[in-house]
Coordinates of C-alpha atoms in Angstrom, one line a residue:
M1 CA 36.7 9.9 -11.3
K2 CA 34.9 6.9 -12.6
K3 CA 33.2 7.4 -16.0
V4 CA 29.5 6.6 -16.0
V5 CA 28.5 4.5 -19.0
P6 CA 24.9 5.0 -20.3
L7 CA 22.8 1.9 -20.0
P8 CA 20.7 0.5 -22.9
V9 CA 17.0 1.4 -22.7
F10 CA 14.5 -1.5 -22.7
H11 CA 11.5 0.6 -23.8
Q12 CA 10.9 4.3 -24.2
T13 CA 7.9 6.6 -24.5
N14 CA 7.4 10.3 -24.9
R15 CA 7.9 10.9 -21.2
G16 CA 9.7 7.8 -19.8
R17 CA 12.2 5.0 -20.0
I18 CA 12.3 1.4 -18.8
Y19 CA 15.6 -0.1 -17.9
H20 CA 16.3 -3.9 -17.6
A21 CA 19.1 -3.4 -15.2
D22 CA 20.1 -3.1 -11.5
S23 CA 18.6 0.2 -10.1
L24 CA 21.9 0.9 -8.4
D25 CA 23.6 1.1 -11.8
V26 CA 20.8 3.3 -13.2
M27 CA 20.8 5.7 -10.2
A28 CA 24.6 6.1 -10.7
T29 CA 23.8 7.7 -14.1
L30 CA 21.4 10.2 -12.6
K31 CA 22.5 13.6 -11.5
A32 CA 22.4 14.5 -7.8
E33 CA 19.1 16.2 -6.7
S34 CA 17.4 15.4 -10.0
V35 CA 14.4 13.3 -8.9
D36 CA 11.2 14.8 -7.5
L37 CA 9.6 11.6 -6.3
I38 CA 10.8 8.0 -5.7
M39 CA 7.6 5.9 -5.6
T40 CA 8.3 2.2 -5.2
S41 CA 7.4 -1.1 -3.6
P42 CA 10.7 -3.0 -3.0
P43 CA 10.7 -6.7 -2.4
F44 CA 9.5 -7.4 1.1
A45 CA 11.6 -9.2 3.7
L46 CA 9.3 -12.2 3.7
T47 CA 10.3 -15.2 5.7
R48 CA 9.2 -17.5 2.9
K49 CA 11.0 -17.0 -0.4
K50 CA 9.0 -15.6 -3.3
E51 CA 9.8 -15.9 -7.0
Y52 CA 10.4 -12.1 -7.3
G53 CA 13.6 -12.2 -5.2
N54 CA 12.7 -10.9 -1.7
E55 CA 15.5 -10.7 0.9
Q56 CA 15.4 -12.6 4.2
E57 CA 14.6 -10.4 7.2
Q58 CA 18.1 -10.7 8.8
E59 CA 19.8 -9.5 5.6
Y60 CA 17.2 -6.9 4.6
L61 CA 18.6 -3.8 6.2
D62 CA 22.1 -4.4 5.0
W63 CA 20.8 -5.1 1.5
F64 CA 18.8 -1.8 1.5
R65 CA 21.6 0.5 2.6
A66 CA 23.1 0.9 -0.8
F67 CA 19.6 1.9 -2.2
A68 CA 19.0 4.3 0.7
S69 CA 22.3 6.1 -0.1
G70 CA 21.4 6.3 -3.8
F71 CA 17.9 7.6 -3.0
H72 CA 19.3 10.4 -0.8
R73 CA 21.8 11.5 -3.4
I74 CA 19.4 11.8 -6.4
L75 CA 16.4 13.1 -4.6
R76 CA 15.7 16.9 -4.6
D77 CA 15.8 18.6 -1.3
N78 CA 12.1 19.3 -1.5
G79 CA 11.3 15.9 -3.1
S80 CA 9.7 12.8 -1.5
L81 CA 10.5 9.1 -1.1
V82 CA 7.4 6.8 -0.8
I83 CA 7.9 3.2 0.1
D84 CA 5.1 0.6 0.1
L85 CA 6.0 -2.3 2.4
G86 CA 4.0 -5.4 3.4
G87 CA 4.5 -6.9 6.8
A88 CA 5.9 -10.4 7.5
W89 CA 5.4 -13.1 10.1
K90 CA 8.3 -14.8 11.8
P91 CA 8.7 -18.4 10.5
G92 CA 6.7 -21.0 12.5
A93 CA 5.3 -18.5 15.0
P94 CA 2.2 -16.2 15.1
V95 CA 4.3 -13.1 15.8
R96 CA 5.2 -10.3 13.5
S97 CA 8.6 -9.2 12.1
L98 CA 9.7 -5.7 12.8
Y99 CA 11.7 -5.3 9.7
H100 CA 9.6 -2.5 8.1
F101 CA 9.8 -0.5 11.3
K102 CA 13.5 -1.1 11.6
L103 CA 13.9 0.0 8.0
L104 CA 12.0 3.3 8.7
I105 CA 14.2 4.0 11.7
M106 CA 17.4 3.2 9.7
L107 CA 16.3 5.6 6.9
C108 CA 15.7 8.4 9.3
E109 CA 18.6 7.9 11.8
E110 CA 21.3 6.7 9.5
F111 CA 20.5 8.5 6.2
G112 CA 18.9 11.7 7.4
F113 CA 15.4 11.2 6.0
H114 CA 12.3 12.6 7.8
L115 CA 9.0 10.7 8.2
A116 CA 6.6 13.2 6.6
Q117 CA 3.7 10.9 7.3
D118 CA 2.9 7.2 7.7
F119 CA 0.1 5.8 5.5
Y120 CA -1.7 2.4 5.7
W121 CA -3.0 0.8 2.6
W122 CA -6.0 -1.3 3.4
N123 CA -6.8 -3.9 0.7
P124 CA -10.5 -4.8 1.1
S125 CA -10.2 -7.7 -1.2
K126 CA -7.2 -9.3 0.6
L127 CA -7.6 -13.0 1.4
P128 CA -7.5 -14.2 5.1
T129 CA -3.9 -15.0 5.5
P130 CA -1.7 -16.4 7.0
A131 CA -4.1 -19.4 6.8
E132 CA -2.4 -21.4 9.6
W133 CA -3.0 -18.7 12.2
V134 CA -6.2 -17.2 10.8
N135 CA -8.2 -20.1 9.4
V136 CA -6.8 -23.2 11.1
R137 CA -5.9 -22.3 14.6
R138 CA -8.1 -19.1 14.7
I139 CA -5.6 -17.2 16.9
R140 CA -5.0 -14.2 14.6
V141 CA -7.1 -12.0 12.3
K142 CA -6.3 -11.6 8.6
D143 CA -3.5 -9.2 7.7
A144 CA -5.0 -6.7 5.3
I145 CA -2.8 -3.6 5.4
N146 CA 0.6 -2.5 4.0
T147 CA 2.6 0.3 5.6
V148 CA 3.5 3.1 3.2
W149 CA 6.2 5.4 4.5
W150 CA 6.3 8.9 3.0
L151 CA 9.8 10.2 3.7
S152 CA 11.6 13.4 2.7
K153 CA 15.1 15.0 3.0
T154 CA 13.6 18.2 4.5
E155 CA 10.9 18.7 7.0
W156 CA 9.1 20.8 4.3
P157 CA 8.7 18.7 1.1
R158 CA 6.4 20.0 -1.6
A159 CA 2.9 18.6 -1.1
S160 CA -0.8 19.6 -1.3
N161 CA -3.7 17.6 0.0
R162 CA -6.0 19.6 -2.3
R163 CA -4.8 17.2 -5.1
V164 CA -6.3 14.2 -3.3
L165 CA -9.6 15.4 -1.8
Q166 CA -12.5 12.9 -1.7
P167 CA -16.3 13.4 -1.8
Y168 CA -18.1 14.1 1.4
S169 CA -19.6 11.0 3.0
S170 CA -23.4 10.7 3.2
S171 CA -23.2 11.5 6.9
M172 CA -21.2 14.7 6.3
Q173 CA -23.6 15.7 3.5
L174 CA -26.4 15.3 6.0
L175 CA -24.6 17.4 8.6
L176 CA -24.0 20.2 6.0
A177 CA -27.6 20.2 5.0
N178 CA -28.9 20.3 8.6
G179 CA -26.3 22.5 10.2
Y180 CA -23.9 21.8 13.1
K181 CA -23.9 23.5 16.5
A182 CA -20.4 24.8 17.3
K183 CA -19.2 23.5 20.7
L184 CA -16.3 22.2 22.7
R185 CA -15.9 18.5 22.5
P186 CA -14.9 16.4 25.5
S187 CA -11.6 15.7 23.8
G188 CA -10.8 19.4 24.1
H189 CA -11.2 20.1 20.4
D190 CA -13.1 23.4 19.8
I191 CA -15.4 22.7 16.8
S192 CA -16.2 26.1 15.4
T193 CA -18.9 27.2 12.9
K194 CA -16.3 26.7 10.1
F195 CA -16.8 23.0 10.5
S196 CA -20.2 23.3 8.8
I197 CA -18.9 25.2 5.8
D198 CA -19.3 23.3 2.5
N199 CA -15.8 23.3 1.0
G200 CA -16.8 21.0 -1.9
A201 CA -14.8 18.0 -0.8
A202 CA -13.2 16.3 2.3
I203 CA -9.5 15.9 3.3
P204 CA -8.7 12.2 3.2
P205 CA -7.2 10.2 6.1
N206 CA -3.9 8.4 6.0
L207 CA -5.8 5.1 5.6
L208 CA -6.0 4.3 1.8
A209 CA -8.8 1.8 0.9
I210 CA -7.7 0.4 -2.4
P211 CA -8.7 -3.2 -3.6
N212 CA -6.0 -5.0 -5.6
T213 CA -8.3 -6.6 -8.1
E214 CA -6.7 -5.9 -11.5
S215 CA -8.2 -8.8 -13.3
N216 CA -9.3 -7.3 -16.6
S217 CA -6.9 -4.5 -17.3
S218 CA -5.1 -4.0 -20.6
Y219 CA -1.9 -5.2 -18.9
M220 CA -3.5 -8.5 -17.9
R221 CA -5.1 -9.0 -21.3
Y222 CA -1.7 -8.3 -23.0
C223 CA 0.0 -10.9 -20.7
Q224 CA -2.6 -13.5 -21.5
E225 CA -2.5 -12.8 -25.2
K226 CA 1.3 -13.1 -25.3
G227 CA 1.6 -16.0 -22.9
I228 CA 3.5 -13.9 -20.4
K229 CA 3.3 -14.5 -16.7
A230 CA 2.0 -11.4 -14.9
H231 CA 4.0 -9.9 -12.1
P232 CA 2.8 -11.7 -8.8
A233 CA 3.0 -8.6 -6.6
R234 CA 1.7 -5.6 -8.4
F235 CA 0.2 -2.7 -6.5
P236 CA -3.0 -1.1 -7.9
A237 CA -2.7 2.0 -10.0
D238 CA -4.6 4.1 -7.4
L239 CA -1.7 3.8 -5.0
P240 CA 1.1 5.5 -7.0
E241 CA -1.5 7.9 -8.5
Y242 CA -2.4 9.2 -5.0
F243 CA 1.2 10.2 -4.2
I244 CA 2.1 11.3 -7.7
R245 CA -0.8 13.7 -7.7
M246 CA -0.1 15.0 -4.1
L247 CA 3.6 15.3 -4.3
T248 CA 4.6 16.3 -7.9
D249 CA 3.6 18.7 -10.7
P250 CA 3.3 17.9 -14.4
G251 CA 6.8 17.7 -15.9
D252 CA 8.4 16.5 -12.7
F253 CA 10.6 13.4 -12.6
V254 CA 9.3 10.2 -10.9
L255 CA 11.5 7.1 -10.4
D256 CA 10.5 3.6 -9.5
P257 CA 13.7 1.6 -8.8
F258 CA 11.8 -1.7 -8.3
G259 CA 9.6 -1.3 -11.2
G260 CA 8.0 -4.7 -11.6
S261 CA 5.3 -4.4 -14.3
C262 CA 6.0 -0.6 -14.4
I263 CA 2.6 0.5 -13.2
T264 CA 4.3 3.6 -11.7
G265 CA 5.5 4.6 -15.1
E266 CA 2.0 4.0 -16.7
V267 CA 0.4 6.3 -14.2
A268 CA 3.2 8.9 -14.4
E269 CA 2.8 8.9 -18.2
R270 CA -0.9 9.4 -18.0
L271 CA -0.5 12.3 -15.6
G272 CA 2.2 14.1 -17.6
R273 CA 5.2 13.4 -15.4
N274 CA 8.6 12.3 -16.7
W275 CA 9.6 8.9 -15.3
V276 CA 12.0 6.0 -15.2
C277 CA 11.3 2.4 -14.1
V278 CA 14.0 -0.2 -13.4
E279 CA 13.5 -3.9 -13.1
L280 CA 15.9 -6.9 -13.1
V281 CA 13.5 -9.6 -14.3
Q282 CA 12.9 -9.4 -18.1
D283 CA 9.7 -11.4 -18.0
Y284 CA 8.1 -8.7 -15.9
L285 CA 9.2 -6.0 -18.4
D286 CA 8.0 -8.0 -21.4
G287 CA 4.5 -7.8 -19.8
A288 CA 5.0 -4.1 -18.9
I289 CA 5.2 -3.2 -22.6
G290 CA 1.5 -3.9 -22.8
R291 CA 0.8 -0.9 -20.4
F292 CA 2.2 1.4 -23.1
K293 CA 1.0 -0.3 -26.2
Y294 CA -2.6 0.0 -25.0
P295 CA -2.4 2.9 -22.6
A296 CA -5.4 4.0 -20.4
A297 CA -6.5 7.5 -21.2
E298 CA -7.8 8.0 -17.7
R299 CA -8.1 6.1 -14.4
A300 CA -10.6 3.2 -14.6
P301 CA -13.8 3.9 -12.5
A302 CA -14.1 2.0 -9.2
K303 CA -16.3 -1.1 -9.5
S304 CA -16.7 -1.6 -5.7
G305 CA -17.1 0.4 -2.6
G306 CA -20.8 1.3 -2.9
E307 CA -22.5 4.0 -4.9
D308 CA -20.6 6.8 -3.2
G309 CA -17.2 5.1 -3.6
Y310 CA -16.8 4.5 0.1
Y311 CA -15.9 1.1 1.5
K312 CA -17.8 0.1 4.6
L313 CA -16.2 -1.4 7.7
P314 CA -18.4 -3.1 10.3
R315 CA -18.3 -2.0 13.9
P316 CA -16.0 -4.4 15.9
S317 CA -18.9 -5.3 18.1
L318 CA -21.4 -6.1 15.3
L319 CA -21.6 -9.8 16.2
W320 CA -21.0 -9.5 19.9
N321 CA -24.0 -10.6 21.9
G322 CA -24.0 -12.3 25.3
P323 CA -21.2 -14.4 26.8
D324 CA -18.1 -15.4 24.7
P325 CA -19.1 -18.6 22.9
I326 CA -15.7 -20.3 22.9
A327 CA -13.3 -20.7 25.8
L328 CA -9.7 -19.5 25.1
D329 CA -7.0 -22.2 24.6
E330 CA -4.7 -21.9 27.5
G331 CA -1.8 -22.8 25.2
G332 CA -2.5 -19.8 22.9
G333 CA -3.1 -22.1 19.9
R334 CA 0.3 -23.8 20.3
K335 CA -1.2 -27.2 19.4
R336 CA -2.7 -27.5 15.9
P337 CA -6.3 -28.7 16.1
A338 CA -7.0 -32.2 14.8
A339 CA -9.5 -30.8 12.3
M340 CA -10.6 -27.3 11.4
T341 CA -14.2 -28.1 12.5
K342 CA -13.3 -29.5 15.9
T343 CA -12.1 -27.9 19.1
K344 CA -11.3 -29.2 22.5
S345 CA -12.7 -26.0 24.0
K346 CA -16.2 -26.2 25.5
P347 CA -18.8 -23.6 24.4
I348 CA -19.8 -21.2 27.0
V349 CA -23.5 -20.6 26.8
G350 CA -26.0 -18.6 28.9
P351 CA -29.5 -17.2 28.7
D352 CA -28.4 -14.2 26.7
F353 CA -26.2 -16.0 24.2
V354 CA -27.3 -16.0 20.6
P355 CA -25.3 -18.2 18.1
P356 CA -23.5 -16.1 15.4
E357 CA -25.4 -17.9 12.6
A358 CA -28.7 -16.8 14.2
I359 CA -27.5 -13.2 14.2
R360 CA -26.5 -13.4 10.5
V361 CA -29.9 -14.8 9.6
A362 CA -31.6 -12.0 11.4
M363 CA -29.4 -9.4 9.8
R364 CA -30.1 -10.7 6.3
G365 CA -33.8 -10.4 7.1
K366 CA -33.4 -6.8 8.1
S367 CA -31.5 -5.9 5.0
K368 CA -34.2 -7.0 2.6

């Protein structure tokens, strides 16, 4: 039997450890069924190479297999594996890669994981990308979500949505105040009188609205002070906090095998969980030290999303009025326009057509 050699610790706190190492080597030192939650965001299979070492799409599944095997071995039977993955576009074409769906299927069919639930992280502050398809050729809308797969070894992992309840929306508060008439909906759902009971908070959906705007955190200030380059692909603290709260108890063990700037460890430390973060790039870990030299005592309050903390999404038809203003390109945008402000398509106008700019002006007037 091969002897497991302990690895040197890069940084240690009262509850956790950071390793500057390969996570496969670190996982080999952990006992089987010893981890309650693996919360991570691995390098995405982007078609354009990034500085943080992402794998190409065609190699991604083979690269991930060794990690999947390690995850399954060290995870408790009632524990959870949560993976945040951004999507990718195929090179040179406005069509999507299927790598993150293939990874999900591989984890379930080859390694015996179950999909407890699929989540979608919507970043309200995300820029309109990819620019070529969204801004130049105008044939796609901006890509603003990541998929977050919540997986488990059993069909019954430990979990409680009571840990992640959210305040009632203003419309729900109004319904509770005015009452609701129990009735059968056209969909077949029988809405009983229990629907109008005030339970104090609402059960959240599997759409997580979290802006990634960490511009003035202690981590960023530390990196600036020390001249350290911040990790370019950090997820916001609210993302790991959501799953750490819902899926673990204080004192449980949380692992992030692709630790980056170790924000998972920072949140786990604050919430009283034991943790380990692993990262190959030392520059990222040099910055991560700042998270523990100047730790946050609690979660920073949201600075956006309105007074009630809710982000507002416009109805898809908000600017639709009259005939469609621009004829579709028969080539589907295959040819790049000569200039972003020009188009060969002729506007379609009619007596009911109102230019979008006129609608925007009218809407601004109503909001005053």
